[in-house]
Coordinates of C-alpha atoms and ligand atoms in Angstrom, one line a residue:
M227 CA 142.5 -73.0 -197.3
Y228 CA 142.8 -76.7 -197.1
D229 CA 139.9 -77.0 -199.3
Q230 CA 141.3 -75.0 -201.4
I231 CA 144.1 -77.1 -201.8
E232 CA 141.9 -80.2 -202.4
R233 CA 140.1 -78.5 -205.1
K234 CA 143.2 -77.1 -206.7
V235 CA 144.5 -81.3 -206.4
A236 CA 141.2 -82.6 -207.9
E237 CA 141.0 -80.2 -210.6
I238 CA 145.3 -80.9 -211.7
R239 CA 144.4 -85.2 -211.4
A240 CA 141.1 -84.3 -213.7
E241 CA 143.2 -82.1 -216.1
W242 CA 145.7 -85.1 -216.0
E243 CA 143.4 -87.4 -216.5
K244 CA 142.2 -86.1 -220.0
V245 CA 145.7 -85.1 -221.5
C246 CA 147.7 -88.0 -220.5
T247 CA 145.8 -90.4 -222.8
G248 CA 146.5 -88.1 -225.8
V249 CA 150.3 -88.8 -225.7
N250 CA 152.4 -90.5 -228.4
T251 CA 155.8 -89.0 -228.7
P252 CA 158.7 -89.0 -226.2
Q253 CA 158.6 -85.1 -226.7
E254 CA 154.8 -84.9 -225.8
L255 CA 155.5 -86.7 -223.1
E256 CA 158.1 -84.4 -222.3
E257 CA 155.6 -81.5 -222.2
L258 CA 153.6 -83.1 -219.9
R259 CA 156.6 -83.8 -217.6
V260 CA 157.3 -79.9 -217.6
R261 CA 153.6 -78.5 -217.3
F262 CA 152.7 -80.9 -214.3
L263 CA 156.2 -81.6 -212.6
G264 CA 158.5 -79.0 -214.2
R265 CA 160.1 -76.1 -212.2
K266 CA 157.4 -73.7 -213.0
G267 CA 154.8 -76.4 -213.0
Y268 CA 151.4 -77.2 -211.5
I269 CA 152.5 -78.9 -208.7
P270 CA 155.7 -77.4 -207.4
R271 CA 154.0 -74.4 -207.7
L272 CA 150.9 -75.7 -205.4
F273 CA 153.5 -77.0 -203.2
A274 CA 155.0 -72.8 -202.6
V275 CA 151.4 -72.2 -201.8
L276 CA 151.8 -74.8 -198.9
R277 CA 154.2 -73.0 -196.7
E278 CA 150.9 -70.1 -196.3
L279 CA 149.4 -72.4 -194.5
P280 CA 148.4 -72.8 -190.7
P281 CA 150.5 -75.6 -189.9
Q282 CA 147.7 -77.8 -188.7
E283 CA 146.5 -78.0 -192.2
R284 CA 149.6 -78.0 -193.5
A285 CA 150.7 -81.5 -193.2
A286 CA 147.1 -83.0 -194.5
A287 CA 147.2 -80.5 -197.7
G288 CA 151.0 -82.1 -197.9
K289 CA 150.5 -85.5 -198.4
L290 CA 147.6 -84.8 -200.7
L291 CA 149.9 -83.2 -202.8
N292 CA 152.7 -85.7 -202.3
S293 CA 150.6 -88.6 -203.2
L294 CA 149.1 -86.4 -206.3
R295 CA 152.9 -86.3 -207.3
E296 CA 153.8 -89.7 -207.1
E297 CA 151.0 -90.7 -209.1
I298 CA 151.4 -88.9 -211.7
Q299 CA 155.4 -89.5 -211.5
R300 CA 154.7 -93.2 -211.8
E301 CA 152.4 -92.9 -214.8
L302 CA 154.8 -90.7 -216.6
E303 CA 156.9 -93.6 -216.0
A304 CA 154.3 -96.0 -217.1
L305 CA 153.5 -93.6 -220.5
K306 CA 157.1 -93.7 -220.8
E307 CA 157.8 -97.3 -221.1
K308 CA 154.2 -97.6 -223.3
I309 CA 155.8 -95.3 -226.2
A310 CA 159.3 -96.6 -226.2
A311 CA 157.6 -100.2 -226.8
K312 CA 155.3 -99.0 -229.1
A313 CA 158.2 -97.3 -231.5
E314 CA 160.0 -100.3 -230.7
A315 CA 157.4 -102.7 -232.7
E316 CA 156.9 -100.3 -235.0
R317 CA 160.6 -100.3 -236.1
L318 CA 160.6 -104.0 -235.7
K319 CA 157.7 -104.3 -238.3
R320 CA 159.4 -101.6 -240.8
E321 CA 162.3 -103.9 -240.6
A322 CA 161.0 -106.8 -240.8
H323 CA 162.2 -109.5 -243.3
D324 CA 159.6 -112.2 -245.4
F325 CA 161.0 -115.2 -245.4
T326 CA 158.5 -116.7 -247.1
L327 CA 159.6 -114.6 -250.2
P328 CA 161.2 -116.3 -253.7
G329 CA 164.7 -115.6 -253.3
T330 CA 166.8 -113.9 -256.5
W331 CA 168.3 -116.2 -258.2
R332 CA 172.3 -115.7 -259.4
G333 CA 173.1 -118.0 -261.8
V334 CA 176.5 -119.4 -261.8
G335 CA 178.8 -119.2 -264.4
T336 CA 181.1 -121.7 -266.4
L337 CA 184.1 -121.4 -267.6
H338 CA 184.4 -119.8 -271.4
P339 CA 184.5 -122.4 -274.3
L340 CA 188.0 -121.2 -275.0
T341 CA 189.5 -122.0 -271.5
Q342 CA 187.6 -124.8 -270.9
V343 CA 189.3 -126.4 -274.4
R344 CA 193.3 -125.0 -273.2
L345 CA 192.3 -126.5 -269.8
E346 CA 191.8 -129.9 -271.8
I347 CA 194.5 -129.6 -274.0
E348 CA 197.2 -128.8 -271.2
R349 CA 195.6 -131.6 -269.5
I350 CA 196.2 -134.5 -272.3
F351 CA 200.0 -132.8 -272.8
M352 CA 200.7 -132.7 -268.7
E353 CA 200.0 -136.9 -269.0
M354 CA 202.2 -136.8 -271.7
G355 CA 205.0 -135.4 -269.4
F356 CA 205.0 -132.0 -270.8
D357 CA 205.4 -129.0 -268.7
V358 CA 203.4 -125.7 -268.7
A359 CA 205.8 -122.8 -269.7
S360 CA 204.5 -119.1 -270.5
G361 CA 206.0 -115.7 -272.5
P362 CA 205.0 -112.0 -272.8
E363 CA 202.6 -111.1 -274.9
V364 CA 204.5 -108.0 -275.6
E365 CA 207.2 -109.9 -277.4
T366 CA 210.5 -108.4 -279.1
D367 CA 211.8 -108.8 -282.4
Y368 CA 214.0 -110.3 -281.7
Y369 CA 212.4 -113.6 -280.0
N370 CA 209.4 -113.7 -282.4
F371 CA 211.1 -113.4 -285.7
E372 CA 215.1 -113.2 -285.9
A373 CA 215.8 -115.9 -283.6
L374 CA 213.3 -118.1 -285.3
N375 CA 215.2 -118.1 -288.5
I376 CA 213.0 -115.0 -289.9
P377 CA 215.7 -111.7 -290.6
Q378 CA 213.8 -108.6 -291.2
D379 CA 213.5 -108.7 -294.9
H380 CA 212.2 -112.3 -295.1
P381 CA 209.0 -112.6 -297.1
A382 CA 207.7 -115.2 -294.5
R383 CA 207.3 -111.9 -292.2
D384 CA 204.3 -111.3 -294.5
E385 CA 202.7 -114.2 -292.9
W386 CA 202.5 -112.6 -289.3
D387 CA 202.1 -109.3 -290.1
S388 CA 201.9 -107.3 -286.6
F389 CA 201.0 -104.9 -284.3
Y390 CA 203.9 -102.6 -283.5
I391 CA 204.0 -100.7 -280.5
G392 CA 207.5 -99.1 -280.6
E393 CA 210.7 -99.5 -281.6
G394 CA 211.5 -103.4 -282.2
L395 CA 208.2 -104.3 -279.7
L396 CA 205.1 -105.8 -280.9
L397 CA 202.4 -108.0 -279.9
R398 CA 203.5 -111.4 -280.6
T399 CA 202.1 -113.1 -283.4
H400 CA 202.7 -116.5 -282.7
T401 CA 203.8 -118.3 -279.6
S402 CA 206.6 -119.4 -280.8
P403 CA 208.8 -117.2 -279.2
V404 CA 208.6 -119.0 -276.0
Q405 CA 210.4 -121.7 -277.8
I406 CA 213.2 -119.8 -277.8
R407 CA 213.0 -118.3 -274.4
V408 CA 212.7 -121.4 -273.0
M409 CA 215.4 -123.3 -274.4
K410 CA 217.6 -120.1 -273.9
S411 CA 217.2 -121.1 -270.0
R412 CA 217.1 -125.0 -269.8
K413 CA 219.7 -127.6 -271.0
P414 CA 218.2 -130.5 -273.2
P415 CA 216.6 -132.3 -272.8
V416 CA 213.1 -130.0 -273.0
R417 CA 209.1 -130.8 -273.2
I418 CA 206.8 -127.9 -273.3
I419 CA 203.8 -126.5 -273.9
C420 CA 202.6 -123.0 -273.9
P421 CA 199.3 -121.8 -274.2
G422 CA 198.9 -117.8 -274.7
R423 CA 196.9 -115.5 -276.7
C424 CA 198.3 -113.9 -280.2
Y425 CA 197.6 -111.0 -282.3
R426 CA 198.1 -110.6 -286.6
R427 CA 196.6 -108.2 -288.4
D428 CA 193.8 -110.3 -290.2
N429 CA 190.7 -108.8 -291.0
P430 CA 188.1 -110.7 -288.8
D431 CA 186.0 -112.9 -291.1
A432 CA 184.6 -116.8 -289.9
T433 CA 187.9 -118.1 -289.4
H434 CA 190.2 -115.2 -288.6
F435 CA 190.4 -112.5 -285.3
P436 CA 192.9 -110.1 -285.0
V437 CA 192.9 -111.9 -281.2
F438 CA 193.6 -115.7 -280.5
H439 CA 194.9 -118.3 -278.9
Q440 CA 197.8 -120.9 -279.5
V441 CA 199.2 -124.0 -278.1
E442 CA 203.1 -124.1 -278.4
L443 CA 204.7 -127.8 -278.5
L444 CA 208.1 -128.2 -278.1
W445 CA 210.0 -131.7 -277.4
V446 CA 214.2 -131.7 -277.5
E447 CA 216.5 -134.7 -276.9
R448 CA 218.7 -137.0 -278.7
G449 CA 217.3 -139.0 -281.7
L450 CA 213.7 -137.3 -281.7
T451 CA 212.3 -137.7 -285.6
M452 CA 209.1 -136.9 -287.8
A453 CA 207.7 -140.6 -286.5
H454 CA 207.7 -139.2 -282.8
L455 CA 205.6 -135.8 -284.3
K456 CA 203.3 -137.7 -286.1
W457 CA 202.7 -139.8 -283.1
I458 CA 202.1 -137.3 -280.5
I459 CA 200.0 -135.4 -282.8
E460 CA 197.9 -138.4 -283.8
E461 CA 197.5 -139.7 -280.2
F462 CA 196.4 -135.6 -278.8
V463 CA 193.9 -135.6 -281.9
R464 CA 192.3 -139.1 -280.4
Q465 CA 192.2 -137.9 -277.1
F466 CA 190.9 -135.1 -277.6
F467 CA 188.1 -135.2 -280.4
G468 CA 187.3 -139.4 -280.1
P469 CA 186.3 -140.9 -283.1
G470 CA 184.1 -139.2 -285.5
Y471 CA 187.3 -136.6 -286.8
E472 CA 189.9 -137.1 -289.8
M473 CA 193.4 -136.0 -289.6
R474 CA 195.3 -134.8 -292.8
F475 CA 198.9 -134.2 -292.5
S476 CA 200.7 -132.3 -295.3
A477 CA 203.6 -130.7 -296.3
D478 CA 204.4 -127.2 -295.4
F479 CA 206.8 -124.3 -295.4
F480 CA 207.7 -122.3 -291.7
P481 CA 211.6 -121.0 -291.6
F482 CA 212.4 -122.4 -288.0
T483 CA 211.4 -126.1 -288.9
E484 CA 212.4 -128.2 -291.7
P485 CA 210.6 -130.4 -292.3
S486 CA 207.4 -128.5 -291.7
A487 CA 204.1 -129.8 -291.8
Q488 CA 200.7 -129.1 -291.6
V489 CA 197.5 -130.3 -289.9
H490 CA 194.0 -130.2 -291.4
I491 CA 191.0 -131.9 -289.1
R492 CA 187.9 -132.5 -289.9
R493 CA 184.3 -133.7 -288.6
K494 CA 182.1 -136.6 -290.4
D495 CA 182.0 -134.9 -294.0
G496 CA 182.4 -131.5 -292.9
P497 CA 185.3 -129.1 -294.1
W498 CA 188.9 -129.2 -293.7
L499 CA 190.0 -126.9 -291.0
E500 CA 193.8 -126.1 -290.6
I501 CA 194.3 -126.4 -286.7
M502 CA 198.3 -126.2 -286.5
G503 CA 201.7 -125.9 -288.5
A504 CA 204.1 -127.8 -287.0
G505 CA 207.6 -129.1 -287.6
M506 CA 211.6 -130.6 -286.9
V507 CA 213.0 -127.4 -285.3
D508 CA 215.3 -125.9 -287.5
P509 CA 219.1 -126.5 -287.2
A510 CA 219.9 -122.8 -287.3
V511 CA 217.5 -122.2 -284.5
F512 CA 219.2 -124.7 -282.4
E513 CA 222.3 -122.9 -282.9
E514 CA 220.6 -119.5 -282.4
V515 CA 220.2 -121.1 -278.6
G516 CA 223.3 -122.5 -278.3
Y517 CA 222.2 -126.2 -278.7
D518 CA 223.8 -128.8 -280.3
P519 CA 222.0 -130.0 -283.4
E520 CA 224.6 -132.7 -284.2
E521 CA 223.8 -133.7 -280.6
V522 CA 219.7 -133.2 -280.6
T523 CA 216.6 -132.8 -282.7
G524 CA 213.1 -132.0 -281.4
F525 CA 210.2 -131.0 -282.8
A526 CA 207.7 -128.2 -282.6
F527 CA 204.3 -127.1 -283.1
G528 CA 201.6 -124.4 -282.6
L529 CA 197.9 -125.6 -282.3
G530 CA 195.1 -122.9 -282.8
I531 CA 192.4 -123.2 -279.9
E532 CA 189.8 -121.2 -281.3
R533 CA 190.0 -123.8 -284.1
M534 CA 190.1 -126.7 -282.2
A535 CA 186.7 -125.5 -280.4
M536 CA 184.9 -124.7 -283.4
L537 CA 185.7 -128.5 -284.2
K538 CA 184.6 -129.8 -281.0
Y539 CA 181.6 -127.9 -280.6
G540 CA 180.7 -127.4 -284.1
I541 CA 181.2 -123.5 -284.2
D542 CA 181.0 -122.4 -287.6
D543 CA 182.2 -118.6 -287.3
I544 CA 185.6 -117.7 -284.6
R545 CA 183.6 -114.5 -283.8
L546 CA 181.6 -115.8 -281.5
F547 CA 184.1 -116.3 -279.1
F548 CA 184.5 -112.6 -278.6
Q549 CA 181.3 -111.4 -278.6
N550 CA 180.3 -112.0 -275.1
N551 CA 176.9 -113.1 -275.6
I552 CA 175.5 -114.9 -273.3
R553 CA 173.2 -117.1 -275.0
F554 CA 175.9 -118.5 -276.9
L555 CA 178.1 -118.9 -274.0
E556 CA 176.0 -120.5 -271.6
Q557 CA 176.0 -123.6 -274.0
F558 CA 179.0 -124.8 -272.6
Ligands
LIG762 N1 204.3 -120.6 -285.0 C1 203.1 -120.9 -286.6 C2 202.5 -120.4 -286.5 O1 201.9 -119.5 -286.0 C3 202.9 -122.7 -286.3 C4 204.3 -123.6 -286.2 C5 204.6 -123.5 -284.4 C6 204.9 -124.4 -286.8 C7 205.9 -124.6 -284.5 C8 206.3 -124.8 -286.5 C9 206.5 -125.1 -285.3 O2 201.8 -120.4 -287.9

């Protein structure tokens, strides 16, 4: 009987040695464990046979079986670690990053040329002591026209043909309504600029676009004259453009200024480009906002930001600012 057990143990050990080398996954390992050590596995089955052995043989056979069981348990444990280590190594390899690969270049953007020009204009006037004000782009007929001395049927309305978006509401055609809003909310003296977007029903061409930007300036105080206006503009143009530019100051008409002027700029011998309308605030406007025209005078202008950028950078088509063409924008 003992011999039989001894032979069986040798067989099981031989089979174990044969199969244990081919295990690669945790599932395969579990199958082996069940086959050798599970409740109905080889070894427990052999332990059951032990009970039938005569007592004097049982101890020796038990020892033999126990050592086989321990051996297999130990090796199963070792195999488990080996398989886990292999899986871990594979995972690390799969997830590895190659830090020697060149990176993906993400270019750093620049500000849009219109933004750059606006910031430069703001800087110059802030240094002269002007505040930056703002107003809504959707404006009422009252602020955009009426309060600026442009009544309902005034022919000057043709010049500011607009986009109407409802009863008495329109996209503002200039930044001048901000003059009214500021004067109605502050007592003189007032010294503000207001940069902002404006809209007109213009057909796009090289110098017109239905969306564009202006900077409004307004200075109201006791004793201001046309000479102050002219000085401010000249000083601004000098700072903004530097040498190599010419300026032309000529008469114009606006219902909300009297007298009114327009300013043209050209680079070297290039074409003249109108950059702003300007003038002394009309007494009718002062009366509308509750200022006393006998007490204060003032002046205002509306400057086209696109025109300034075109002159500064030598751009001959305003539409380029609105096409989002990276090759154009990258140059600034
Ligand atoms: N608002 C005028 C325009 O858009 C410009 C202007 C502003 C003229 C202020 C005079 C005074 O044409």
